[in-house]
mmCIF file of C-alpha atoms in Angstrom:
data_model
loop_
_atom_site.group_PDB
_atom_site.id
_atom_site.type_symbol
_atom_site.label_atom_id
_atom_site.label_comp_id
_atom_site.label_asym_id
_atom_site.label_seq_id
_atom_site.Cartn_x
_atom_site.Cartn_y
_atom_site.Cartn_z
ATOM 1 C CA MET W 19 13.041 8.508 9.713
ATOM 2 C CA THR W 20 15.385 6.605 7.500
ATOM 3 C CA ASP W 21 14.800 4.847 4.209
ATOM 4 C CA LEU W 22 15.424 1.557 5.976
ATOM 5 C CA PHE W 23 12.573 2.386 8.358
ATOM 6 C CA PHE W 24 10.174 2.744 5.410
ATOM 7 C CA ALA W 25 11.487 -0.270 3.470
ATOM 8 C CA PRO W 26 8.437 -2.432 4.340
ATOM 9 C CA VAL W 27 6.146 0.315 2.996
ATOM 10 C CA GLU W 28 8.007 0.435 -0.311
ATOM 11 C CA ARG W 29 7.871 -3.342 -0.541
ATOM 12 C CA VAL W 30 4.090 -3.259 0.002
ATOM 13 C CA ARG W 31 3.616 -0.398 -2.488
ATOM 14 C CA ARG W 32 5.331 -2.511 -5.165
ATOM 15 C CA TYR W 33 3.212 -5.502 -4.108
ATOM 16 C CA ILE W 34 0.030 -3.432 -4.446
ATOM 17 C CA ASP W 35 1.010 -2.208 -7.913
ATOM 18 C CA ALA W 36 1.726 -5.775 -9.028
ATOM 19 C CA ASN W 37 -1.590 -7.085 -7.632
ATOM 20 C CA LEU W 38 -4.130 -4.308 -8.251
ATOM 21 C CA THR W 39 -6.778 -6.696 -9.560
ATOM 22 C CA GLU W 40 -6.437 -9.163 -6.664
ATOM 23 C CA PRO W 41 -8.565 -8.958 -3.512
ATOM 24 C CA LEU W 42 -6.180 -7.502 -0.946
ATOM 25 C CA THR W 43 -6.909 -6.950 2.737
ATOM 26 C CA LEU W 44 -5.123 -4.981 5.399
ATOM 27 C CA ALA W 45 -4.060 -8.269 6.944
ATOM 28 C CA ASP W 46 -2.546 -9.360 3.586
ATOM 29 C CA LEU W 47 -0.590 -6.112 3.230
ATOM 30 C CA ALA W 48 0.632 -6.094 6.828
ATOM 31 C CA GLY W 49 1.662 -9.752 6.491
ATOM 32 C CA HIS W 50 3.605 -8.930 3.333
ATOM 33 C CA ALA W 51 5.381 -6.186 5.297
ATOM 34 C CA GLY W 52 6.006 -8.539 8.217
ATOM 35 C CA LEU W 53 4.296 -6.153 10.645
ATOM 36 C CA SER W 54 1.176 -6.101 12.789
ATOM 37 C CA ARG W 55 -1.854 -4.491 11.086
ATOM 38 C CA HIS W 56 -1.927 -1.592 13.526
ATOM 39 C CA TYR W 57 1.770 -0.786 13.286
ATOM 40 C CA PHE W 58 1.792 -1.241 9.503
ATOM 41 C CA SER W 59 -1.157 1.156 9.129
ATOM 42 C CA ARG W 60 0.613 3.823 11.176
ATOM 43 C CA LEU W 61 3.886 3.385 9.348
ATOM 44 C CA PHE W 62 2.220 3.350 5.912
ATOM 45 C CA ARG W 63 0.310 6.550 6.666
ATOM 46 C CA ALA W 64 3.467 8.229 7.955
ATOM 47 C CA ALA W 65 5.319 7.296 4.743
ATOM 48 C CA THR W 66 2.608 8.038 2.167
ATOM 49 C CA GLY W 67 0.122 10.369 3.809
ATOM 50 C CA ASP W 68 -2.696 7.910 3.182
ATOM 51 C CA PRO W 69 -3.954 4.853 5.080
ATOM 52 C CA PRO W 70 -3.120 1.623 3.217
ATOM 53 C CA MET W 71 -6.645 0.885 1.984
ATOM 54 C CA ARG W 72 -7.155 4.437 0.703
ATOM 55 C CA TYR W 73 -3.843 4.159 -1.154
ATOM 56 C CA LEU W 74 -4.954 0.829 -2.621
ATOM 57 C CA MET W 75 -8.283 2.317 -3.737
ATOM 58 C CA ARG W 76 -6.542 5.317 -5.324
ATOM 59 C CA ARG W 77 -4.107 3.074 -7.224
ATOM 60 C CA ARG W 78 -7.001 0.942 -8.481
ATOM 61 C CA ILE W 79 -8.860 4.049 -9.689
ATOM 62 C CA GLU W 80 -5.721 5.312 -11.430
ATOM 63 C CA HIS W 81 -5.265 1.906 -13.054
ATOM 64 C CA ALA W 82 -8.875 1.858 -14.246
ATOM 65 C CA GLN W 83 -8.621 5.397 -15.609
ATOM 66 C CA GLY W 84 -5.517 4.401 -17.536
ATOM 67 C CA MET W 85 -7.296 1.387 -18.999
ATOM 68 C CA LEU W 86 -10.247 3.559 -20.033
ATOM 69 C CA ALA W 87 -7.950 6.122 -21.627
ATOM 70 C CA ASP W 88 -6.356 3.380 -23.770
#
């Protein structure tokens, strides 16, 4: 698969990182990617190895751990 194929996933990963404290849903993330929820979930998992909501949870935990460490 090409980088162009995964471009929506990269766009959503940046969106997640910029909005970690906001309430985000799968529908929000899929809409930001311009894809259906089902297709976005499959594409995101293929690109990252994690479903979108697990990735979001992991990034929030990492963010919180960083804040606690400071």
